[in-house]
Amino acid sequence: MLEILERIDANSNDIGLMVELFDTLRPQRATDGARATANVRTLCQLLKGNPAHARALGRYARTLLSSRRHASLYTEIGVLSNDGFFTEFKRRIAYRILPPALGDEYLSDALDQVVYKRTDHIWIAAVPAADWLALIDVISLHDEEEQQPQLMLPGLLEAIRTLSYRVCAIGLEPKLTNFHTEMETYESPFMVQNFEVNAYLDNYQRMLDGDEAALEDARHLLVMLDQCDGVVAKIRKKALSQGTSIALTYLLVTLTQSIDRLRKLLFLVDVSGELPAAAAAELNLLAATHAPHQQEGPPSPRRSAAVGLGLELIKAHNHKYQLRDLMHDNIDLLARNVTENASHTGEHYVASQRKELTGMFVSSAGAGLVIGFMALFKILMSYLRAAPLVEAFLFSMNYSLGFMFIHLLHFTVATKQPAMTASRIAAGLHSKDGRNIDIDSMAELCVKVIRTQNMAVLGNLATAIPTAWLIALAWPWLTGHHLVSPEKAMRLLSDIDPIHGPTLIYAAIAGVCLFVAGLISGYYDNKALYTRWSQRIAQLRGLRWLLGQERLARLGVYMENNLGGLMGNFFFGILLGVMPLLGFLLGLPLDIRHVTFSSANFATAMVGLDYHVSWQLVLTSVAGFLAIGTVNLLVSFGLALWVALRSRQARFKQGWQLLKALGRRFRQGPVSFFFGSEAEEAELIETAVATERSHK
């Protein structure tokens, strides 16, 4: 460290020595904050003991700073570009493989050369802010202090103007104005803030030029930025009910980041004293978090904000090519909208009263009846001995059209519920801060979901098995032979054997398909709302002539409300039909097992074997399709719940408490846990009546 200080040339523009000096501060492990702090304090003591080295280092640092442009560091690092999500995604992939060339013109390139390790932000943040400020004070102690603010100020002012223009341009994007038409009716706050920023900066420049006139009040500028934030909040809230797109989500994230950075820079340059400390509360908190060892009291809010902004820029710089951050900022908001639409659908799959449970049983029984015939069609298609691709197409169409037919008849497939009910659970969480989870309310909702799921599975099995059995029983009367041969029947039974084959793995794959179908359903629900399908269909002149305006309007409303369900069922069928072909092509053990089809195949196999089977085989087969159903539900429900909680940024660390709460409810009444009780239903009705009276 001392050897590097002796080699420093105060007039040099070569950043190599600064990189070497920074390497001496960097600990071997990024998490070793104690070593990093000791290194910074050692450098500080060396400079205090040798003012000549401190003076040389200060002038060297000023030479590096004065020869580079600063504005891009504040406007680009930690703020998404205006290129769009997919362009930014491809750019990050390309730069992770082959980083861009670095020059000597921009301060952001210098930062790239100094903190070149992706983990540098960890140990830099671990050093207390007081130690960094002490090091800066030592370096600048023997320097001309009046020149220090002028060194950084022009870049900060230029960045403020650039960010203001960017906020104005994004705020006038058609994707935003068409979605939030109020901005076209009233004066846009995005334009007004630009007028205010330009006026503020012009007055600021006159003050720097020696004009004795005081800088104008900046509070109105902050009010306009608050109004911009309000518009963004309204658009996000509106998107939950009217849908969103990746492009709109990306614009909202970029806009929020730009406004946030604009506030922080304004706080750093303001000299009027009008900007409240709340404008830099986040930066002060960030700096204070990493300053636990201060001895001389906390630094001023502006110095703390400067340290906080430095930490934020370094962390954002280390992460600027990470795909995870880009996905986190954008996809989470889109996933929130997708799961929000799925949660609205999921409300129909959560029964609270016995009457609703009975309705769910009847609806599921209708689906079981249809699935019994779908199982028949699949067996007949397998007898065609078609090419693998043709067979996969036939199986896919059988699944897809059958599930869509079930949806059109308003029937319910039990395994299609989890993706919807998981989103409903996440949407129904109650907490004070929106992140932590109320265990009691979640346990109550989980019990309702379990009851509804249980009733739906029973309804499916109650009709799927008899339907398949009756079809197999009637087949010899129609054709003179069994629907399945004894060899085929044994294969059907071996397919649902949970012990001697990968049956449960295939059931888990089907659960993943169910989860993906749920996401697809939510995506198309969101798309139908965002693109206004009902209005677009109502404008089709050809269909209007064919159906009439009233029927066409009803069709548009139906398609907007059911597009997600139809497309989710269609793609679910495609996934089920294609999975065996995919396994065949890749040479991987890929297949699916679905509880209702497995139970129907069990009934068909029993008839095909003329019931000449051992009780052990019957027991294994029944346990097999029940285990398949359990795995179907658990996998799809677990994945859907994880995505729903993540999209709401909810922390779920109380899994053990939730299990204990569910265990207590089960011990209090096992039967009521699965089917409900009259007393509980009466209590629920009383609560609903009391709530209604309180609202009145």
XYZ file of C-alpha atoms in Angstrom:
696
model
C 0.000 0.000 0.000
C 2.797 2.432 0.951
C 4.742 1.526 -2.181
C 1.742 2.429 -4.348
C 1.329 5.779 -2.557
C 4.958 6.628 -3.263
C 4.466 5.985 -7.005
C 1.397 8.215 -7.376
C 1.789 11.065 -9.878
C -0.582 13.912 -9.017
C -0.883 14.987 -12.671
C -1.333 11.507 -14.135
C -4.515 10.522 -15.963
C -3.642 6.807 -15.828
C -6.203 4.912 -13.751
C -3.877 1.938 -13.272
C -2.485 3.143 -9.916
C -6.013 3.728 -8.573
C -6.905 0.180 -9.549
C -3.815 -1.119 -7.731
C -4.603 0.931 -4.645
C -8.166 -0.353 -4.614
C -6.897 -3.922 -4.937
C -5.012 -3.465 -1.662
C -8.269 -2.514 0.069
C -10.203 -5.479 -1.332
C -10.252 -8.483 1.075
C -9.741 -12.008 -0.196
C -13.340 -12.848 0.673
C -16.018 -10.318 -0.173
C -17.883 -11.167 3.030
C -14.857 -10.337 5.213
C -16.062 -6.910 6.281
C -13.666 -6.744 9.222
C -10.613 -7.085 6.959
C -11.998 -4.521 4.501
C -12.603 -2.053 7.349
C -9.094 -2.624 8.700
C -7.606 -1.999 5.245
C -9.497 1.289 4.828
C -8.457 2.462 8.293
C -4.820 1.499 7.600
C -4.820 3.607 4.424
C -6.393 6.483 6.350
C -3.685 6.326 9.039
C -0.907 6.205 6.437
C -2.266 9.344 4.764
C -2.657 11.132 8.084
C 0.964 10.352 8.890
C 2.234 11.607 5.527
C 0.457 14.772 4.281
C 2.517 14.708 1.066
C 1.028 11.354 0.100
C -2.444 12.604 1.003
C -1.946 15.733 -1.120
C -0.664 13.695 -4.075
C -3.520 11.194 -3.834
C -6.069 14.003 -3.605
C -4.732 15.769 -6.683
C -4.443 12.454 -8.550
C -8.077 11.630 -7.758
C -9.157 15.130 -8.822
C -7.275 14.741 -12.110
C -9.044 11.460 -12.796
C -12.439 12.956 -11.957
C -11.985 16.202 -13.879
C -10.917 14.407 -17.074
C -14.035 12.254 -17.287
C -17.731 12.875 -17.923
C -19.928 12.198 -14.925
C -23.541 12.484 -16.056
C -23.845 9.005 -17.589
C -22.855 7.429 -14.266
C -25.893 8.935 -12.542
C -28.371 8.495 -15.391
C -27.509 4.988 -16.629
C -26.183 2.919 -13.732
C -29.125 1.454 -11.830
C -31.681 2.882 -14.281
C -33.049 0.782 -17.142
C -32.500 2.041 -20.670
C -35.308 3.068 -23.019
C -34.556 0.219 -25.428
C -37.268 -2.123 -24.164
C -37.244 -5.366 -22.217
C -36.156 -7.798 -24.918
C -33.439 -5.494 -26.284
C -32.084 -5.008 -22.760
C -32.289 -8.756 -22.157
C -30.259 -9.550 -25.288
C -27.760 -6.788 -24.492
C -27.092 -8.169 -21.039
C -26.562 -11.668 -22.384
C -24.117 -10.349 -24.998
C -22.175 -8.235 -22.483
C -21.941 -11.084 -19.993
C -20.192 -13.123 -22.672
C -18.092 -10.282 -24.122
C -18.095 -7.055 -22.061
C -18.042 -3.694 -23.883
C -14.810 -1.822 -24.535
C -13.791 0.670 -21.823
C -12.428 4.121 -22.530
C -11.014 7.106 -20.646
C -13.855 9.531 -21.344
C -16.583 8.475 -18.901
C -16.549 8.109 -15.144
C -18.743 5.021 -15.440
C -15.942 3.297 -17.396
C -13.497 4.250 -14.654
C -15.823 2.692 -12.091
C -15.895 -0.436 -14.241
C -12.107 -0.618 -14.095
C -11.804 -0.010 -10.346
C -14.659 -2.148 -8.954
C -14.430 -4.822 -11.625
C -15.441 -7.749 -9.384
C -19.148 -8.509 -9.116
C -18.831 -8.918 -5.346
C -17.125 -5.589 -4.666
C -20.339 -3.972 -3.458
C -20.512 -6.495 -0.585
C -17.272 -5.536 1.158
C -17.607 -1.849 0.270
C -21.005 -1.775 1.974
C -19.560 -3.657 4.961
C -17.133 -0.803 5.698
C -18.816 1.791 7.977
C -19.769 5.019 6.247
C -17.774 6.967 8.856
C -14.557 5.298 7.677
C -15.176 6.168 4.037
C -15.956 9.762 4.991
C -12.830 9.924 7.134
C -10.731 8.710 4.189
C -12.281 11.320 1.895
C -11.659 14.048 4.483
C -7.994 13.082 4.802
C -7.519 13.131 1.027
C -9.234 16.519 0.610
C -7.729 18.132 3.737
C -4.716 19.528 1.941
C -6.583 20.264 -1.270
C -8.332 23.476 -2.340
C -11.700 22.893 -0.699
C -13.508 25.440 -2.808
C -12.770 23.386 -5.903
C -14.253 20.169 -4.573
C -17.965 20.964 -5.032
C -17.308 22.359 -8.512
C -15.678 19.078 -9.483
C -18.834 16.960 -9.106
C -21.551 19.582 -9.410
C -21.642 20.043 -13.227
C -22.132 16.313 -13.775
C -24.890 16.179 -11.162
C -26.739 19.116 -12.734
C -26.418 17.657 -16.217
C -27.716 14.304 -14.940
C -30.725 16.024 -13.343
C -31.629 17.700 -16.624
C -31.167 14.459 -18.585
C -33.320 12.443 -16.180
C -36.037 15.098 -16.288
C -36.213 14.940 -20.083
C -36.259 11.151 -19.898
C -39.144 11.152 -17.404
C -41.045 13.552 -19.658
C -40.449 11.417 -22.767
C -41.468 8.162 -21.072
C -44.527 9.816 -19.525
C -45.741 10.809 -22.997
C -45.320 7.323 -24.476
C -48.549 6.183 -26.213
C -48.494 2.944 -24.206
C -48.972 5.048 -21.063
C -51.246 7.789 -22.366
C -53.587 5.377 -24.134
C -53.815 3.258 -20.989
C -54.286 6.231 -18.644
C -56.297 8.702 -20.744
C -56.588 11.209 -17.889
C -53.105 12.471 -18.838
C -54.521 13.690 -22.153
C -57.436 15.440 -20.452
C -55.411 17.290 -17.807
C -51.933 18.782 -17.928
C -49.415 15.986 -17.699
C -47.276 16.125 -14.532
C -44.448 14.594 -16.564
C -44.322 17.697 -18.758
C -44.769 20.124 -15.872
C -41.901 18.590 -13.905
C -39.639 19.168 -16.904
C -40.582 22.860 -16.970
C -39.896 23.094 -13.245
C -36.548 21.287 -13.470
C -35.348 23.507 -16.310
C -36.364 26.651 -14.425
C -34.675 25.357 -11.270
C -31.431 24.540 -13.087
C -31.407 27.878 -14.918
C -31.733 29.726 -11.606
C -29.080 27.462 -10.144
C -26.677 28.367 -12.942
C -27.334 32.094 -12.420
C -26.541 31.623 -8.747
C -23.266 29.905 -9.638
C -22.442 32.798 -11.986
C -22.653 35.259 -9.100
C -26.258 36.397 -9.198
C -27.209 37.401 -5.667
C -30.848 36.396 -6.229
C -31.799 33.468 -3.999
C -32.517 30.111 -5.589
C -36.228 29.594 -6.133
C -38.224 27.322 -3.881
C -37.901 23.679 -4.971
C -40.939 22.391 -3.126
C -43.201 22.748 -6.159
C -40.759 20.598 -8.129
C -41.051 17.885 -5.498
C -44.835 18.131 -5.659
C -44.718 17.503 -9.407
C -42.484 14.466 -8.900
C -44.957 13.185 -6.308
C -47.739 13.620 -8.862
C -45.690 11.622 -11.385
C -45.369 8.853 -8.815
C -49.113 9.061 -8.252
C -49.807 8.538 -11.951
C -47.494 5.503 -11.992
C -49.306 4.074 -8.950
C -52.697 4.609 -10.634
C -51.524 2.869 -13.816
C -50.213 -0.111 -11.833
C -53.452 -0.365 -9.883
C -55.468 -0.051 -13.068
C -53.357 -2.765 -14.688
C -54.508 -5.245 -12.031
C -58.045 -5.003 -13.353
C -57.401 -4.180 -17.011
C -54.245 -6.187 -17.677
C -50.737 -5.182 -18.682
C -47.947 -6.071 -21.100
C -44.191 -6.550 -20.887
C -43.628 -3.249 -22.714
C -45.904 -1.315 -20.344
C -44.354 -2.980 -17.305
C -40.859 -2.116 -18.523
C -41.842 1.535 -19.022
C -43.278 1.736 -15.510
C -40.124 0.266 -13.964
C -37.891 2.630 -15.968
C -40.056 5.599 -15.041
C -40.017 4.738 -11.336
C -36.238 4.303 -11.310
C -35.693 7.621 -13.131
C -37.940 9.587 -10.771
C -36.285 8.005 -7.747
C -32.779 8.851 -9.007
C -33.908 12.399 -9.868
C -35.046 12.974 -6.292
C -31.751 11.743 -4.852
C -29.653 13.948 -7.115
C -31.790 16.986 -6.304
C -31.202 16.414 -2.619
C -27.436 16.359 -3.140
C -27.238 19.605 -5.150
C -29.901 21.665 -3.363
C -28.610 24.679 -1.472
C -31.919 26.409 -0.779
C -32.773 24.198 2.163
C -36.265 23.660 0.788
C -35.875 20.009 -0.141
C -37.018 17.879 2.808
C -34.739 15.234 4.245
C -37.351 12.639 3.234
C -36.122 13.024 -0.359
C -32.937 11.223 0.674
C -34.360 9.003 3.408
C -33.533 5.831 1.490
C -29.921 6.896 0.902
C -29.473 8.016 4.507
C -30.855 4.687 5.721
C -28.537 2.789 3.391
C -25.519 4.730 4.631
C -26.544 4.508 8.288
C -26.983 0.747 8.006
C -23.293 0.446 7.219
C -22.013 2.917 9.823
C -22.298 1.096 13.162
C -18.880 2.147 14.483
C -19.082 5.926 14.267
C -17.301 7.648 17.133
C -17.905 11.338 16.409
C -21.641 11.294 15.875
C -23.584 10.775 12.682
C -22.552 12.720 9.552
C -24.768 15.375 8.026
C -27.782 14.150 6.047
C -26.229 15.342 2.783
C -22.941 13.518 3.401
C -24.832 10.386 4.405
C -26.930 10.683 1.248
C -23.763 11.002 -0.835
C -22.337 7.821 0.703
C -25.661 6.067 0.206
C -25.792 7.053 -3.467
C -22.223 5.827 -3.906
C -23.113 2.442 -2.417
C -26.202 2.244 -4.614
C -24.223 3.057 -7.775
C -21.506 0.515 -6.990
C -24.036 -2.244 -6.311
C -26.024 -1.368 -9.446
C -22.777 -1.320 -11.436
C -21.800 -4.792 -10.209
C -25.266 -6.069 -11.195
C -25.715 -4.138 -14.446
C -25.363 -7.251 -16.632
C -27.286 -9.632 -14.370
C -30.421 -11.104 -15.883
C -31.868 -11.878 -12.465
C -32.272 -8.197 -11.561
C -33.900 -7.414 -14.898
C -36.320 -10.311 -14.480
C -37.008 -9.363 -10.866
C -37.861 -5.745 -11.695
C -40.115 -6.552 -14.654
C -41.411 -10.108 -14.552
C -42.550 -9.898 -10.927
C -44.949 -7.087 -11.788
C -46.214 -8.956 -14.848
C -46.537 -12.140 -12.770
C -48.551 -10.149 -10.238
C -51.046 -9.260 -12.951
C -51.134 -12.824 -14.305
C -51.684 -14.348 -10.874
C -54.131 -11.587 -9.949
C -56.354 -12.589 -12.868
C -55.914 -16.234 -11.910
C -56.886 -15.413 -8.331
C -60.180 -13.902 -9.500
C -60.902 -17.196 -11.246
C -59.748 -19.053 -8.135
C -62.469 -17.443 -6.055
C -64.917 -19.822 -7.742
C -62.817 -22.769 -6.545
C -62.936 -21.906 -2.826
C -66.167 -23.113 -1.209
C -67.141 -21.809 2.228
C -70.531 -23.473 2.787
C -71.894 -26.980 2.336
C -74.154 -25.778 -0.438
C -71.103 -24.588 -2.345
C -69.301 -27.852 -1.633
C -72.280 -29.756 -3.024
C -72.214 -27.576 -6.135
C -68.524 -28.293 -6.542
C -69.197 -32.039 -6.292
C -71.884 -31.856 -8.988
C -69.662 -29.744 -11.256
C -66.768 -32.170 -10.806
C -69.024 -35.143 -11.422
C -69.916 -33.687 -14.819
C -66.224 -33.384 -15.670
C -65.643 -36.999 -14.619
C -68.353 -38.124 -17.019
C -66.637 -36.375 -19.944
C -63.204 -37.686 -18.934
C -64.556 -41.232 -18.985
C -65.228 -40.828 -22.714
C -61.893 -39.030 -23.246
C -60.152 -42.105 -21.803
C -62.093 -44.267 -24.275
C -61.025 -42.103 -27.236
C -57.380 -42.244 -26.172
C -57.450 -46.060 -26.031
C -59.036 -46.212 -29.488
C -56.429 -43.779 -30.869
C -53.635 -45.956 -29.508
C -54.970 -48.855 -31.623
C -54.288 -46.864 -34.821
C -50.555 -47.524 -34.429
C -49.898 -44.124 -35.984
C -46.475 -42.507 -36.299
C -45.239 -40.961 -33.031
C -45.843 -37.386 -34.199
C -49.343 -38.189 -35.496
C -50.169 -40.090 -32.322
C -48.975 -37.165 -30.193
C -51.206 -34.831 -32.217
C -54.236 -37.097 -31.792
C -53.669 -37.469 -28.058
C -53.172 -33.702 -27.705
C -56.382 -32.881 -29.527
C -58.270 -35.434 -27.444
C -57.041 -33.819 -24.248
C -57.376 -30.214 -25.441
C -60.830 -30.436 -26.987
C -62.094 -32.515 -24.066
C -60.873 -30.058 -21.439
C -62.221 -27.107 -23.453
C -65.578 -28.889 -23.720
C -65.564 -29.361 -19.942
C -64.894 -25.622 -19.544
C -67.728 -24.725 -21.916
C -70.118 -26.856 -19.847
C -68.918 -25.117 -16.638
C -67.695 -28.401 -15.200
C -64.597 -28.671 -12.996
C -61.480 -30.795 -13.298
C -60.034 -31.171 -9.807
C -56.409 -30.934 -10.841
C -57.046 -27.652 -12.702
C -57.912 -25.916 -9.428
C -54.532 -25.619 -7.674
C -53.019 -23.008 -9.999
C -56.096 -20.868 -9.447
C -56.568 -21.443 -5.718
C -52.879 -20.820 -4.968
C -53.202 -17.348 -6.442
C -56.384 -16.874 -4.452
C -54.520 -17.786 -1.247
C -51.732 -15.312 -2.027
C -54.295 -12.613 -2.829
C -56.156 -13.306 0.415
C -53.193 -12.903 2.758
C -53.753 -10.221 5.377
C -50.826 -8.367 6.929
C -50.021 -4.933 8.192
C -47.028 -4.345 5.942
C -48.167 -6.408 2.936
C -45.213 -8.783 3.297
C -45.603 -10.846 6.456
C -48.371 -13.422 6.644
C -51.230 -13.809 9.090
C -51.133 -17.521 9.935
C -54.737 -17.804 11.169
C -56.305 -16.252 8.071
C -54.067 -18.301 5.809
C -54.869 -21.520 7.697
C -58.604 -20.793 7.396
C -58.307 -20.227 3.672
C -56.139 -23.341 3.253
C -58.769 -25.449 5.027
C -61.429 -24.144 2.642
C -59.198 -24.927 -0.313
C -58.503 -28.462 0.994
C -62.223 -29.106 1.423
C -62.992 -27.835 -2.053
C -60.164 -29.841 -3.584
C -61.276 -32.958 -1.732
C -64.826 -32.561 -2.954
C -63.686 -31.923 -6.521
C -61.501 -35.041 -6.579
C -64.326 -37.144 -5.164
C -66.703 -35.755 -7.786
C -64.308 -36.562 -10.624
C -63.675 -40.110 -9.396
C -67.351 -40.732 -8.571
C -68.293 -40.509 -12.241
C -65.036 -41.154 -14.150
C -64.708 -44.699 -12.759
C -68.366 -45.765 -13.324
C -68.400 -44.162 -16.788
C -65.269 -45.997 -17.894
C -66.556 -49.217 -16.312
C -69.909 -48.984 -18.116
C -68.227 -48.229 -21.448
C -65.888 -51.195 -21.051
C -68.818 -53.380 -19.980
C -70.951 -52.389 -22.987
C -68.125 -52.674 -25.528
C -68.354 -56.487 -25.969
C -72.087 -56.181 -26.702
C -71.303 -53.702 -29.502
C -68.170 -55.270 -30.987
C -67.969 -58.828 -29.677
C -64.665 -58.342 -27.831
C -63.303 -56.445 -24.869
C -62.200 -52.859 -25.231
C -58.732 -53.851 -24.025
C -56.952 -57.170 -24.222
C -55.546 -58.800 -21.066
C -52.038 -57.667 -22.077
C -53.240 -54.094 -22.617
C -55.141 -54.206 -19.318
C -52.029 -55.274 -17.419
C -50.089 -52.421 -19.029
C -52.759 -49.994 -17.893
C -52.463 -51.307 -14.334
C -48.666 -51.228 -14.397
C -48.826 -47.605 -15.526
C -50.476 -46.656 -12.230
C -48.312 -48.841 -10.022
C -46.703 -46.387 -7.520
C -44.106 -48.878 -6.262
C -42.483 -50.690 -9.180
C -42.241 -47.836 -11.702
C -41.726 -44.082 -12.114
C -45.445 -43.454 -11.775
C -45.166 -40.715 -9.164
C -42.435 -38.971 -11.173
C -44.772 -38.907 -14.155
C -47.509 -37.587 -11.855
C -45.153 -34.777 -10.785
C -44.521 -33.946 -14.456
C -48.282 -33.723 -14.960
C -48.375 -31.397 -11.927
C -45.812 -29.138 -13.607
C -47.967 -29.143 -16.745
C -50.940 -28.132 -14.628
C -48.931 -25.281 -13.136
C -47.802 -24.069 -16.569
C -51.391 -24.262 -17.811
C -52.431 -22.071 -14.888
C -49.839 -19.451 -15.845
C -50.977 -19.615 -19.460
C -54.555 -19.141 -18.334
C -53.625 -16.085 -16.272
C -51.541 -14.690 -19.125
C -54.406 -14.874 -21.608
C -56.867 -13.469 -19.078
C -54.494 -10.539 -18.645
C -54.052 -10.219 -22.420
C -57.800 -10.259 -23.064
C -58.350 -7.459 -20.556
C -55.383 -5.380 -21.705
C -56.230 -5.591 -25.411
C -60.023 -5.156 -24.833
C -61.190 -8.285 -26.571
C -64.883 -7.634 -25.978
C -64.744 -4.293 -27.808
C -62.571 -5.644 -30.606
C -64.903 -8.593 -31.246
C -67.951 -6.314 -31.139
C -66.401 -4.258 -33.962
C -66.117 -7.191 -36.411
C -68.501 -6.284 -39.237
C -68.628 -9.784 -40.725
C -69.664 -11.437 -37.473
C -72.082 -8.582 -36.763
C -73.882 -9.339 -40.022
C -73.895 -13.063 -39.215
C -74.829 -13.005 -35.504
C -76.367 -9.621 -34.930
C -75.060 -6.877 -32.664
C -76.519 -8.235 -29.408
C -75.215 -11.792 -29.834
C -71.839 -10.462 -30.999
C -71.568 -8.270 -27.886
C -72.339 -11.284 -25.682
C -69.730 -13.309 -27.559
C -67.149 -10.573 -26.984
C -67.853 -10.450 -23.254
C -67.722 -14.244 -23.043
C -64.398 -14.443 -24.866
C -62.873 -11.702 -22.726
C -63.958 -13.481 -19.541
C -63.103 -17.005 -20.697
C -60.139 -16.664 -23.038
C -57.742 -17.595 -20.243
C -59.719 -20.692 -19.300
C -60.045 -21.878 -22.886
C -56.399 -21.300 -23.766
C -55.196 -22.782 -20.501
C -57.168 -25.968 -21.158
C -56.013 -26.083 -24.773
C -52.324 -25.795 -23.912
C -52.711 -28.164 -20.978
C -53.955 -30.800 -23.402
C -51.042 -30.086 -25.737
C -48.569 -30.509 -22.874
C -50.103 -33.818 -21.807
C -50.162 -35.185 -25.352
C -46.677 -34.062 -26.365
C -44.795 -35.061 -23.212
C -44.417 -38.791 -24.105
C -43.218 -37.855 -27.619
C -40.715 -35.423 -26.109
C -39.403 -38.174 -23.869
C -39.108 -40.505 -26.855
C -37.198 -37.938 -28.917
C -34.823 -36.962 -26.110
C -34.396 -40.452 -24.719
C -35.579 -39.262 -21.316
C -38.168 -40.831 -18.999
C -40.832 -38.231 -19.690
C -44.505 -39.114 -19.455
C -47.599 -37.987 -17.569
C -50.021 -39.554 -15.119
C -53.324 -37.840 -14.409
C -55.571 -38.972 -11.582
C -58.888 -39.035 -13.446
C -57.512 -40.789 -16.513
C -55.641 -43.253 -14.281
C -58.824 -44.091 -12.370
C -60.750 -44.516 -15.633
C -58.020 -46.808 -16.983
C -58.233 -48.834 -13.763
C -61.943 -49.483 -14.310
C -61.354 -50.362 -17.972
C -58.559 -52.801 -17.056
C -60.748 -54.542 -14.456
C -63.359 -55.318 -17.094
C -60.700 -56.349 -19.631
C -59.310 -58.909 -17.137
C -62.824 -60.143 -16.241
C -61.997 -59.173 -12.628
C -59.499 -62.061 -12.379
C -57.023 -60.073 -10.333
C -55.654 -60.447 -6.838
C -56.773 -58.165 -4.053
C -53.165 -57.005 -3.690
C -53.177 -55.742 -7.292
C -56.505 -53.988 -6.763
C -55.228 -52.347 -3.594
C -51.985 -51.285 -5.297
C -53.866 -49.835 -8.264
C -56.329 -47.884 -6.095
C -53.456 -46.584 -3.979
C -51.680 -45.748 -7.231
C -54.279 -43.445 -8.747
C -54.932 -41.830 -5.349
C -51.186 -41.192 -4.977
C -51.117 -39.822 -8.521
C -53.874 -37.383 -7.614
C -52.039 -36.318 -4.469
C -48.819 -35.637 -6.370
C -50.721 -33.818 -9.143
C -52.273 -31.499 -6.593
C -49.215 -30.934 -4.404
C -46.809 -30.140 -7.249
C -49.116 -27.810 -9.146
C -50.344 -26.131 -5.969
C -46.834 -25.687 -4.539
C -45.426 -24.137 -7.709
C -48.424 -21.860 -8.188
C -48.326 -20.698 -4.556
C -44.595 -19.983 -4.816
C -45.090 -17.814 -7.918
C -48.106 -16.054 -6.416
C -46.238 -15.199 -3.205
C -43.163 -14.101 -5.128
C -45.192 -11.862 -7.404
C -46.561 -10.116 -4.300
C -43.082 -10.003 -2.703
C -44.468 -11.795 0.345
C -42.078 -13.505 2.714
C -43.205 -17.007 3.644
C -41.064 -18.222 6.519
C -43.825 -19.515 8.780
C -44.328 -22.893 7.134
C -44.003 -24.779 10.426
C -46.494 -22.469 12.161
C -48.940 -22.954 9.304
C -48.613 -26.744 9.519
C -49.217 -26.606 13.282
C -52.302 -24.437 12.771
C -53.657 -26.889 10.203
C -52.829 -29.796 12.545
C -54.816 -28.192 15.369
C -57.824 -27.795 13.098
C -57.534 -31.425 11.975
C -57.356 -32.711 15.569
C -60.404 -30.662 16.558
C -62.489 -32.479 13.949
C -61.101 -34.661 11.154
C -64.466 -34.970 9.421
C -65.225 -31.256 9.556
C -61.674 -30.557 8.386
C -62.435 -32.227 5.049
C -66.176 -31.700 4.727
C -67.087 -28.838 7.073
C -69.650 -28.834 9.864
C -73.050 -27.306 10.484
C -71.796 -25.342 13.489
C -68.947 -23.853 11.515
C -71.288 -22.970 8.674
C -73.718 -21.275 11.090
C -70.825 -19.280 12.569
C -69.741 -18.281 9.088
C -73.255 -17.089 8.219
C -73.440 -15.065 11.447
C -70.104 -13.431 10.677
C -71.229 -12.548 7.167
C -74.482 -11.039 8.455
C -72.658 -9.030 11.117
C -70.198 -7.736 8.552
C -73.013 -6.705 6.236
C -74.770 -4.853 9.082
C -71.574 -3.037 10.058
C -71.117 -1.833 6.470
C -74.681 -0.546 6.422
